Structures are given as structure tokens and as C-alpha cells.
XYZ file of N, CA and C in Angstrom:
765
model
N 107.148 68.959 113.012
C 107.626 68.972 114.385
C 107.689 70.407 114.897
N 107.124 70.645 116.081
C 107.240 71.936 116.741
C 107.552 71.671 118.198
N 108.696 72.167 118.652
C 109.120 71.895 120.019
C 109.799 73.114 120.609
N 109.322 73.554 121.773
C 109.937 74.649 122.494
C 110.833 74.055 123.570
N 112.065 74.498 123.614
C 113.024 73.965 124.569
C 113.526 75.091 125.467
N 113.469 74.870 126.762
C 114.013 75.819 127.736
C 114.886 75.035 128.695
N 116.198 75.166 128.548
C 117.131 74.512 129.449
C 117.856 75.586 130.251
N 118.716 75.159 131.131
C 119.473 76.130 131.925
C 120.343 77.001 131.028
N 120.818 76.436 129.928
C 121.747 77.171 129.062
C 121.087 77.747 127.823
N 120.117 77.052 127.243
C 119.551 77.462 125.957
C 118.040 77.624 126.008
N 117.549 78.515 125.159
C 116.111 78.676 124.952
C 115.887 78.804 123.450
N 115.073 77.919 122.883
C 114.880 77.924 121.438
C 113.611 77.175 121.069
N 113.222 77.314 119.803
C 112.076 76.591 119.281
C 112.452 75.954 117.956
N 112.066 74.713 117.773
C 112.273 74.002 116.519
C 110.944 73.845 115.813
N 110.917 74.170 114.543
C 109.693 74.049 113.758
C 110.021 73.382 112.427
N 109.309 72.311 112.113
C 109.533 71.613 110.853
C 110.432 70.414 111.012
N 110.544 69.642 109.937
C 111.346 68.419 109.983
C 111.989 68.149 108.628
N 112.286 69.228 107.900
C 112.852 69.066 106.566
C 114.372 69.037 106.568
N 114.976 68.714 105.429
C 116.432 68.586 105.351
C 117.173 69.921 105.268
N 116.462 70.996 104.921
C 117.089 72.318 104.796
C 117.015 73.028 106.145
N 118.158 73.463 106.661
C 118.234 74.016 108.015
C 118.321 75.551 107.983
N 117.521 76.177 108.840
C 117.493 77.632 108.986
C 117.594 77.983 110.463
N 118.521 78.866 110.807
C 118.695 79.342 112.180
C 118.358 80.825 112.217
N 117.493 81.229 113.173
C 117.010 82.609 113.218
C 117.331 83.273 114.555
N 117.793 84.536 114.487
C 118.116 85.328 115.671
C 117.237 86.576 115.664
N 116.505 86.798 116.731
C 115.511 87.871 116.797
C 116.123 89.256 116.999
N 115.278 90.252 116.910
C 115.686 91.647 117.103
C 115.703 92.009 118.591
N 116.256 93.190 118.916
C 116.254 93.673 120.289
C 114.813 93.976 120.690
N 114.322 93.208 121.666
C 112.927 93.341 122.062
C 112.086 92.172 121.607
N 112.696 91.226 120.907
C 111.957 90.069 120.417
C 112.311 88.797 121.170
N 111.913 87.677 120.582
C 112.226 86.348 121.104
C 111.976 85.366 119.964
N 112.034 84.088 120.251
C 111.739 83.101 119.203
C 110.318 83.280 118.666
N 109.410 83.799 119.496
C 108.023 84.000 119.063
C 107.886 85.029 117.945
N 108.868 85.918 117.809
C 108.782 86.978 116.803
C 108.689 86.428 115.382
N 109.183 85.205 115.176
C 109.234 84.618 113.840
C 108.043 83.716 113.511
N 107.202 83.417 114.481
C 106.239 82.329 114.328
C 105.336 82.472 113.110
N 104.838 83.653 112.851
C 103.883 83.821 111.756
C 104.543 83.588 110.404
N 105.824 83.922 110.281
C 106.538 83.642 109.035
C 106.885 82.166 108.918
N 107.316 81.571 110.033
C 107.790 80.192 109.984
C 106.691 79.215 109.587
N 105.455 79.523 109.960
C 104.360 78.620 109.617
C 104.036 78.634 108.131
N 104.620 79.565 107.392
C 104.424 79.636 105.944
C 105.627 79.096 105.177
N 106.608 78.597 105.899
C 107.786 78.061 105.222
C 107.503 76.700 104.602
N 108.299 76.367 103.597
C 108.214 75.057 102.951
C 108.428 73.936 103.974
N 107.773 72.798 103.737
C 107.945 71.630 104.601
C 109.334 71.014 104.467
N 110.097 71.499 103.495
C 111.461 71.022 103.334
C 112.426 71.675 104.321
N 111.920 72.635 105.104
C 112.775 73.446 105.982
C 112.541 73.094 107.455
N 113.629 72.947 108.190
C 113.587 72.895 109.653
C 114.141 74.216 110.170
N 113.349 74.926 110.974
C 113.755 76.234 111.489
C 114.086 76.143 112.965
N 115.247 76.656 113.328
C 115.670 76.775 114.716
C 115.616 78.258 115.083
N 114.662 78.603 115.918
C 114.462 79.999 116.320
C 114.981 80.180 117.742
N 115.992 81.031 117.878
C 116.709 81.200 119.134
C 116.094 82.331 119.961
N 115.997 82.131 121.278
C 115.753 83.245 122.197
C 117.067 83.503 122.939
N 117.612 84.693 122.760
C 118.899 85.015 123.359
C 118.767 85.253 124.868
N 119.829 85.016 125.619
C 119.808 85.314 127.057
C 119.448 86.776 127.323
N 118.565 86.976 128.300
C 118.135 88.327 128.639
C 116.861 88.748 127.949
N 116.318 87.867 127.091
C 115.077 88.140 126.374
C 114.069 87.032 126.665
N 112.791 87.339 126.498
C 111.766 86.347 126.773
C 111.881 85.845 128.205
N 111.831 84.523 128.366
C 111.942 83.922 129.696
C 113.373 83.519 130.035
N 114.306 83.835 129.144
C 115.681 83.373 129.298
C 116.461 84.295 130.239
N 117.125 83.741 131.275
C 117.955 84.566 132.167
C 119.062 85.286 131.377
N 119.509 86.427 131.864
C 120.514 87.208 131.132
C 121.913 86.620 131.230
N 122.788 87.066 130.320
C 124.213 86.782 130.447
C 124.787 87.649 131.562
N 125.820 87.146 132.216
C 126.490 87.947 133.245
C 127.170 89.166 132.630
N 127.751 88.968 131.464
C 128.489 90.051 130.807
C 128.169 90.018 129.313
N 127.005 90.535 128.908
C 126.594 90.428 127.499
C 127.514 91.191 126.560
N 127.648 90.657 125.346
C 128.445 91.307 124.300
C 128.025 90.718 122.963
N 128.344 91.407 121.881
C 128.060 90.865 120.550
C 128.804 89.539 120.374
N 130.057 89.516 120.796
C 130.834 88.282 120.704
C 130.197 87.169 121.538
N 129.785 87.499 122.762
C 129.199 86.500 123.641
C 127.926 85.902 123.066
N 127.074 86.746 122.476
C 125.850 86.248 121.852
C 126.169 85.419 120.608
N 127.155 85.855 119.824
C 127.548 85.092 118.637
C 128.046 83.705 119.032
N 128.853 83.656 120.067
C 129.366 82.375 120.564
C 128.228 81.491 121.065
N 127.267 82.102 121.761
C 126.104 81.369 122.273
C 125.334 80.711 121.115
N 125.089 81.458 120.050
C 124.358 80.926 118.897
C 125.130 79.769 118.269
N 126.424 79.954 118.076
C 127.228 78.908 117.458
C 127.258 77.636 118.306
N 127.340 77.802 119.613
C 127.363 76.630 120.496
C 126.027 75.893 120.471
N 124.933 76.651 120.387
C 123.612 76.017 120.287
C 123.491 75.252 118.970
N 123.900 75.873 117.881
C 123.851 75.220 116.570
C 124.649 73.924 116.594
N 125.849 73.988 117.144
C 126.697 72.797 117.202
C 126.100 71.723 118.107
N 125.493 72.135 119.229
C 124.938 71.161 120.173
C 123.772 70.380 119.571
N 123.082 70.987 118.595
C 121.944 70.333 117.952
C 122.346 69.597 116.665
N 123.631 69.644 116.359
C 124.118 68.934 115.177
C 123.703 69.566 113.862
N 123.443 70.870 113.873
C 123.063 71.563 112.640
C 124.301 71.800 111.781
N 124.263 71.276 110.564
C 125.301 71.555 109.589
C 124.635 71.971 108.290
N 125.409 72.559 107.389
C 124.874 72.976 106.090
C 123.610 73.831 106.278
N 123.702 74.855 107.091
C 122.546 75.657 107.477
C 122.668 77.091 106.954
N 121.541 77.798 106.955
C 121.495 79.223 106.661
C 121.254 79.969 107.967
N 121.998 81.045 108.181
C 121.861 81.846 109.393
C 121.151 83.150 109.055
N 120.103 83.462 109.818
C 119.265 84.632 109.546
C 119.107 85.447 110.826
N 119.295 86.765 110.715
C 119.108 87.631 111.867
C 118.331 88.877 111.501
N 117.585 89.384 112.460
C 116.794 90.607 112.271
C 117.349 91.700 113.177
N 117.724 92.838 112.600
C 118.168 94.020 113.334
C 119.373 93.676 114.213
N 119.260 93.762 115.535
C 120.345 93.345 116.411
C 120.781 91.925 116.084
N 119.809 91.046 115.804
C 120.111 89.661 115.474
C 120.963 89.518 114.232
N 120.813 90.449 113.288
C 121.636 90.417 112.074
C 123.085 90.762 112.388
N 123.283 91.707 113.292
C 124.646 92.070 113.713
C 125.316 90.879 114.386
N 124.568 90.209 115.248
C 125.089 89.014 115.914
C 125.346 87.908 114.901
N 124.458 87.766 113.911
C 124.610 86.723 112.886
C 125.899 86.913 112.096
N 126.203 88.141 111.735
C 127.444 88.412 110.996
C 128.663 87.981 111.803
N 128.667 88.337 113.063
C 129.801 87.986 113.925
C 129.865 86.470 114.116
N 128.707 85.844 114.327
C 128.668 84.391 114.516
C 129.213 83.664 113.288
N 128.826 84.144 112.106
C 129.289 83.518 110.866
C 130.806 83.639 110.723
N 131.342 84.764 111.149
C 132.780 84.994 111.000
C 133.610 84.120 111.932
N 133.145 83.938 113.162
C 133.980 83.218 114.139
C 133.748 81.704 114.132
N 132.696 81.243 113.442
C 132.418 79.806 113.428
C 133.160 79.157 112.261
N 134.448 79.041 112.400
C 135.305 78.592 111.301
C 134.994 77.159 110.880
N 134.701 76.282 111.822
C 134.508 74.855 111.510
C 133.107 74.545 110.997
N 132.129 75.419 111.274
C 130.749 75.124 110.860
C 130.046 76.412 110.430
N 130.652 77.094 109.476
C 130.082 78.348 109.005
C 128.783 78.109 108.248
N 127.842 79.052 108.333
C 126.611 78.911 107.547
C 126.914 78.968 106.058
N 126.068 78.299 105.264
C 126.247 78.317 103.810
C 125.710 79.598 103.197
N 124.700 80.175 103.867
C 124.121 81.439 103.420
C 123.852 82.297 104.647
N 123.781 83.611 104.419
C 123.519 84.557 105.493
C 122.372 85.469 105.043
N 121.358 85.622 105.913
C 120.216 86.491 105.619
C 120.144 87.559 106.700
N 120.213 88.809 106.282
C 120.211 89.945 107.212
C 118.956 90.773 106.966
N 118.073 90.823 107.953
C 116.803 91.538 107.826
C 116.880 92.842 108.603
N 116.713 93.968 107.893
C 116.818 95.292 108.524
C 118.000 95.318 109.495
N 119.211 95.042 109.000
C 120.340 94.794 109.907
C 120.807 96.032 110.661
N 121.066 95.837 111.945
C 121.750 96.862 112.731
C 123.125 97.092 112.107
N 123.572 98.324 112.093
C 124.764 98.682 111.328
C 126.029 98.092 111.951
N 126.852 97.423 111.141
C 128.096 96.855 111.678
C 129.060 97.917 112.186
N 128.944 99.144 111.687
C 129.840 100.216 112.141
C 129.360 100.827 113.459
N 128.205 100.373 113.957
C 127.626 100.942 115.162
C 126.641 102.052 114.812
N 125.732 102.302 115.730
C 124.703 103.320 115.512
C 124.763 104.375 116.608
N 124.696 105.620 116.210
C 124.678 106.706 117.180
C 123.328 106.738 117.889
N 123.351 107.127 119.132
C 122.139 107.213 119.941
C 121.631 108.655 119.918
N 120.383 108.825 119.542
C 119.796 110.161 119.502
C 119.492 110.649 120.922
N 119.268 111.949 121.059
C 118.952 112.507 122.366
C 117.651 111.922 122.913
N 116.682 111.681 122.035
C 115.416 111.098 122.465
C 115.635 109.689 122.995
N 116.455 108.911 122.282
C 116.744 107.540 122.713
C 117.552 107.521 124.005
N 118.411 108.507 124.171
C 119.273 108.554 125.335
C 118.484 108.638 126.648
N 117.264 109.149 126.550
C 116.408 109.263 127.731
C 116.051 107.884 128.297
N 116.071 106.865 127.429
C 115.640 105.528 127.850
C 116.782 104.678 128.413
N 118.025 105.143 128.262
C 119.165 104.282 128.552
C 119.206 103.839 130.008
N 118.991 104.768 130.925
C 119.169 104.450 132.339
C 117.963 103.725 132.939
N 116.857 103.737 132.233
C 115.655 103.125 132.777
C 115.354 101.769 132.180
N 114.090 101.408 132.205
C 113.616 100.152 131.638
C 112.221 100.432 131.114
N 111.822 99.830 129.990
C 110.549 100.222 129.377
C 109.332 99.893 130.240
N 108.380 100.815 130.238
C 107.060 100.499 130.771
C 106.130 100.272 129.582
N 104.885 99.972 129.847
C 103.979 99.605 128.764
C 103.781 100.756 127.776
N 103.666 101.970 128.277
C 103.461 103.122 127.391
C 104.656 103.323 126.471
N 105.870 103.183 127.021
C 107.077 103.334 126.210
C 107.157 102.235 125.171
N 106.814 101.012 125.571
C 106.888 99.882 124.652
C 105.931 100.066 123.478
N 104.706 100.475 123.761
C 103.730 100.711 122.688
C 104.221 101.803 121.759
N 104.714 102.890 122.331
C 105.210 104.009 121.529
C 106.375 103.584 120.645
N 107.326 102.838 121.205
C 108.509 102.410 120.449
C 108.130 101.511 119.288
N 107.221 100.572 119.536
C 106.828 99.636 118.482
C 106.096 100.360 117.359
N 105.246 101.285 117.709
C 104.543 102.056 116.682
C 105.493 102.939 115.886
N 106.522 103.460 116.544
C 107.506 104.281 115.843
C 108.363 103.455 114.889
N 108.621 102.206 115.250
C 109.475 101.352 114.425
C 108.749 100.766 113.222
N 107.431 100.693 113.287
C 106.661 100.046 112.218
C 105.899 101.079 111.401
N 105.671 100.751 110.154
C 104.855 101.643 109.313
C 103.465 101.062 109.094
N 103.321 99.757 109.339
C 102.009 99.124 109.298
C 101.448 99.052 110.715
N 100.167 99.269 110.862
C 99.537 99.155 112.171
C 99.330 97.669 112.491
N 99.926 97.217 113.579
C 99.811 95.818 113.956
C 98.438 95.542 114.567
N 97.891 94.379 114.255
C 96.646 93.964 114.902
C 96.861 93.870 116.410
N 95.790 94.033 117.169
C 95.888 94.153 118.618
C 96.680 93.031 119.259
N 96.423 91.779 118.880
C 97.105 90.667 119.552
C 98.588 90.616 119.209
N 98.935 91.087 117.989
C 100.346 91.087 117.614
C 101.073 92.269 118.250
N 100.374 93.379 118.406
C 100.949 94.506 119.138
C 101.195 94.109 120.589
N 100.240 93.428 121.193
C 100.400 92.987 122.585
C 101.575 92.030 122.727
N 101.749 91.142 121.750
C 102.885 90.224 121.773
C 104.194 90.997 121.756
N 104.291 91.962 120.840
C 105.517 92.754 120.722
C 105.772 93.567 121.986
N 104.719 94.119 122.571
C 104.850 94.894 123.804
C 105.347 94.000 124.939
N 104.753 92.838 125.092
C 105.147 91.923 126.164
C 106.590 91.462 126.002
N 107.017 91.240 124.767
C 108.399 90.826 124.532
C 109.370 91.953 124.890
N 108.999 93.191 124.571
C 109.866 94.334 124.906
C 109.959 94.501 126.426
N 108.836 94.323 127.107
C 108.826 94.456 128.563
C 109.605 93.333 129.244
N 109.787 92.217 128.537
C 110.480 91.057 129.124
C 111.998 91.183 129.073
N 112.519 92.198 128.358
C 113.978 92.375 128.309
C 114.499 92.622 129.722
N 115.502 91.879 130.122
C 116.068 92.060 131.448
C 116.822 93.392 131.513
N 116.811 94.015 132.689
C 117.338 95.375 132.818
C 118.795 95.482 132.382
N 119.624 94.543 132.811
C 121.033 94.584 132.432
C 121.239 94.449 130.934
N 120.411 93.613 130.294
C 120.476 93.428 128.848
C 120.043 94.700 128.134
N 118.986 95.312 128.654
C 118.495 96.582 128.109
C 119.600 97.642 128.129
N 120.247 97.794 129.266
C 121.280 98.826 129.393
C 122.512 98.496 128.557
N 122.858 97.209 128.462
C 124.002 96.818 127.619
C 123.791 97.239 126.175
N 122.596 96.961 125.626
C 122.365 97.268 124.213
C 122.474 98.763 123.950
N 121.841 99.579 124.784
C 121.869 101.023 124.562
C 123.247 101.616 124.802
N 123.936 101.114 125.821
C 125.232 101.699 126.183
C 126.401 101.158 125.372
N 126.282 99.892 124.924
C 127.427 99.258 124.274
C 127.081 98.572 122.957
N 126.175 97.601 122.996
C 125.945 96.727 121.843
C 125.562 97.455 120.577
N 124.611 98.379 120.680
C 124.147 99.077 119.492
C 125.239 99.958 118.899
N 126.101 100.482 119.753
C 127.139 101.408 119.286
C 128.437 100.712 118.893
N 128.562 99.422 119.196
C 129.823 98.721 118.922
C 130.089 98.596 117.426
N 131.318 98.894 117.027
C 131.751 98.771 115.640
C 132.408 97.404 115.446
N 131.754 96.538 114.652
C 132.317 95.212 114.379
C 132.735 95.072 112.919
N 132.762 96.199 112.197
C 132.986 96.143 110.751
C 134.315 95.494 110.385
N 135.356 95.756 111.172
C 136.666 95.184 110.846
C 136.720 93.700 111.146
N 135.770 93.212 111.968
C 135.783 91.799 112.357
C 134.881 90.930 111.486
N 134.118 91.539 110.593
C 133.239 90.728 109.739
C 133.639 90.806 108.268
N 134.660 91.570 107.958
C 135.103 91.630 106.571
C 135.679 90.281 106.154
N 135.406 89.903 104.927
C 135.907 88.628 104.429
C 134.892 87.510 104.480
N 133.668 87.785 104.948
C 132.619 86.766 104.883
C 132.342 86.453 103.412
N 132.536 85.200 103.026
C 132.485 84.875 101.606
C 131.283 84.034 101.198
N 130.306 83.863 102.109
C 129.113 83.112 101.729
C 128.093 84.057 101.088
N 127.200 83.542 100.228
C 126.131 84.384 99.677
C 125.332 85.038 100.798
N 125.136 86.336 100.699
C 124.462 87.104 101.745
C 123.274 87.851 101.157
N 122.145 87.735 101.826
C 120.899 88.348 101.353
C 120.440 89.392 102.371
N 120.308 90.618 101.910
C 119.843 91.702 102.772
C 118.384 91.997 102.422
N 117.523 91.905 103.417
C 116.103 92.222 103.242
C 115.808 93.460 104.071
N 115.359 94.511 103.421
C 115.132 95.764 104.128
C 113.830 96.394 103.655
N 113.447 97.493 104.295
C 112.167 98.129 104.000
C 112.379 99.584 103.592
N 111.685 99.964 102.554
C 111.791 101.325 102.025
C 111.381 102.369 103.060
N 110.423 101.987 103.939
C 109.895 102.931 104.918
C 110.440 102.704 106.327
N 111.553 101.990 106.429
C 112.133 101.707 107.743
C 112.617 103.003 108.387
N 112.051 103.398 109.541
C 112.488 104.631 110.191
C 113.727 104.448 111.075
N 114.146 103.188 111.273
C 115.280 102.896 112.149
C 116.556 102.718 111.336
N 116.522 101.824 110.368
C 117.656 101.578 109.462
C 117.213 102.013 108.071
N 117.618 103.186 107.669
C 117.152 103.756 106.401
C 117.852 103.096 105.218
N 117.281 103.276 104.041
C 117.899 102.750 102.829
C 119.282 103.359 102.606
N 119.436 104.615 102.940
C 120.745 105.258 102.808
C 121.772 104.565 103.700
N 121.373 104.232 104.916
C 122.281 103.543 105.831
C 122.627 102.143 105.326
N 121.642 101.453 104.760
C 121.900 100.121 104.202
C 122.960 100.216 103.111
N 122.802 101.161 102.206
C 123.747 101.290 101.082
C 125.133 101.748 101.536
N 125.166 102.660 102.503
C 126.431 103.265 102.915
C 127.142 102.496 104.013
N 126.369 101.905 104.943
C 126.964 101.371 106.164
C 126.800 99.864 106.354
N 126.138 99.196 105.405
C 125.973 97.741 105.495
C 126.587 97.048 104.278
N 126.103 97.362 103.104
C 126.524 96.650 101.891
C 128.034 96.671 101.641
N 128.748 97.787 101.904
C 130.188 97.789 101.642
C 130.987 96.772 102.457
N 130.410 96.270 103.540
C 131.132 95.333 104.403
C 130.804 93.874 104.091
N 129.977 93.660 103.059
C 129.578 92.310 102.674
C 130.170 91.964 101.319
N 130.647 90.732 101.175
C 131.344 90.337 99.942
C 130.396 90.043 98.792
N 129.301 89.347 99.058
C 128.428 88.884 97.981
C 126.966 89.213 98.290
N 126.627 90.501 98.460
C 125.259 90.823 98.899
C 124.232 90.864 97.764
N 123.037 90.358 98.065
C 121.869 90.515 97.202
C 120.823 91.239 98.038
N 120.267 92.309 97.530
C 119.360 93.124 98.338
C 117.923 93.021 97.829
N 116.993 92.887 98.759
C 115.561 92.896 98.474
C 114.925 94.000 99.309
N 114.139 94.857 98.657
C 113.512 95.981 99.347
C 111.997 95.775 99.390
N 111.443 95.745 100.592
C 109.991 95.677 100.772
C 109.441 97.102 100.824
N 108.319 97.309 100.190
C 107.815 98.672 100.030
C 106.780 99.135 101.035
N 106.125 98.211 101.748
C 104.979 98.613 102.563
C 105.109 98.246 104.034
N 106.313 98.289 104.552
C 106.479 97.994 105.974
C 107.632 98.823 106.511
N 107.808 98.761 107.836
C 108.876 99.491 108.486
C 109.963 98.549 108.971
N 110.447 98.782 110.198
C 111.587 98.037 110.716
C 111.235 96.629 111.178
N 109.999 96.431 111.615
C 109.620 95.146 112.216
C 109.069 94.192 111.151
N 109.888 93.867 110.192
C 109.476 93.086 109.027
C 108.814 91.753 109.390
N 109.371 90.954 110.326
C 108.712 89.673 110.641
C 107.318 89.839 111.245
N 107.053 90.968 111.876
C 105.743 91.216 112.469
C 104.795 91.908 111.504
N 105.330 92.788 110.661
C 104.497 93.599 109.780
C 104.087 92.870 108.506
N 104.996 92.065 107.975
C 104.692 91.398 106.697
C 105.222 89.962 106.705
N 104.685 89.118 107.583
C 105.218 87.753 107.739
C 105.055 86.878 106.505
N 103.952 87.027 105.775
C 103.752 86.194 104.588
C 104.775 86.528 103.501
N 104.981 87.819 103.282
C 105.939 88.240 102.256
C 107.351 87.821 102.635
N 107.673 87.923 103.908
C 108.987 87.488 104.370
C 109.149 85.986 104.168
N 108.132 85.217 104.516
C 108.199 83.761 104.339
C 108.414 83.394 102.872
N 107.744 84.108 101.996
C 107.888 83.850 100.565
C 109.323 84.088 100.116
N 109.936 85.173 100.627
C 111.323 85.486 100.272
C 112.286 84.466 100.877
N 112.043 84.064 102.112
C 112.898 83.059 102.749
C 112.834 81.737 101.991
N 111.638 81.334 101.586
C 111.493 80.099 100.806
C 112.306 80.175 99.516
N 112.259 81.312 98.856
C 112.978 81.467 97.584
C 114.485 81.370 97.796
N 114.976 81.994 98.860
C 116.409 81.951 99.154
C 116.847 80.537 99.520
N 116.082 79.889 100.365
C 116.481 78.589 100.890
C 116.317 77.458 99.877
N 115.303 77.559 99.027
C 115.039 76.487 98.062
C 115.705 76.734 96.720
N 116.225 77.946 96.525
C 116.803 78.316 95.232
C 118.177 77.698 94.998
């Protein structure tokens, strides 16, 4: 089963029809499409729910975006679809939202948590170069440059175009929220005590979230972390190495 749903409140894609449930939250600049190449390699035992957050893709923005607001949105979508006994997976910004969502969803917490190149729960400082982009909105040249800087593998033309188009689709208010607030927000005190098995997937060559940051600023805030390091990709793991990611997801979900 593959179904794309766009309602007034939710935007998501369902792939598969298996008994094992997986919920995925994309990175800043992505959408549900960011996962497609990995999801098509997943076991037939898995049903994947890939979320497009408000303000990304074709989805209208939130009036007042926040990490909490996005976490609540994900939990409400999961509950509305009757997903129980599920694994929650997030990439970069999506991983930060996933941690918060797992913490506040007391009645239907995920059984496992997968964090891919996670944005730091303590918040991330904005460099002077990045600060130049805060007040504006990306154009095509900026989008191409940013994607190439974030990845260590050269993306094929059609996948680069996909990533560029997704970055350009970020709504202006959402763009400014992330740079001014979301990326810098410290949620570390609000996610301590997560007691489900947690899997961190990161990249040795990630120029955005370094291995040092993972060890110092991510792992100490997780109760039961298992870490996997990919050696030949950068920050955009679902785009750079979708087959390898799918293989790891299958192992986590079926294990």
C-alpha cells in the first residue's frame, strides 16, 4: 500500500501494509519524499508513516511554530491513524522533534526511538555565515550550496533537484522560526528520562553534527543509546545512502 494524504490538518504518506509500524519525521528542508528511496527497501513486514510537517512541502505553516507544537502535531497524527506499538524515527531537526514527541506522548509512547544525525537537544549555535541567511529565504543558488555543504557524497542530478525543491518549499515564517528559535532551543531538560531503546545513526563525515557533538551533546541525554556510525556520507543520510539506511532500519525494526 502506498498512499499520499493531504488534508487541511495533516500531510503524510503511508507505505507498506505490514504489522510493524514506523513513523518518520524529516529534516529541516525535507518532506515525506526525503525518505522514499529508503522506504522502498524496507521489509514487507513494515508499514511506514512518513510525515510532512507544517511549513514544509505543500503543507501550510503553523501560526506559531515550536518544537513542542511539532511534537504535538506528530503525536496527534499518530493517534488519529490508530498507530500503536510503533517506532519513532527522526532525521536532524526531525530527531529533535521525535525526542520531544516521545516524552510528551505518555499514553502512546513509541517502543523504540531512532535518531538520525540528530539536531542537538541542548541547541545549536548559529555561525556568522549561517546568520546571513536568517532574515531572508533561500534561492536556488543558496539551496544548492547548502545541500552540497551538508553532504559528503555527490547526489545524482534528480536527487539534488529534489532536495533543492524541498528546501525552496520551506515557508518563510517556518524558515525564520528554525534559524531564530527552533535550532537554538534547549530541550535537554525536557527529554531526560526517556526509557525506550534508542538508536543513534550518524556519519563520520557529517559537517553539521560532528561525532564529537554526538558523543558530548546527544548521547548523555539518552538512557539506552546504541550508536551506529556510517563512514561514507555526510549529514543527509536518507539521501546519500538510502540502501544502507534501509538495511539498518530493517535490523532495528525486525530485531
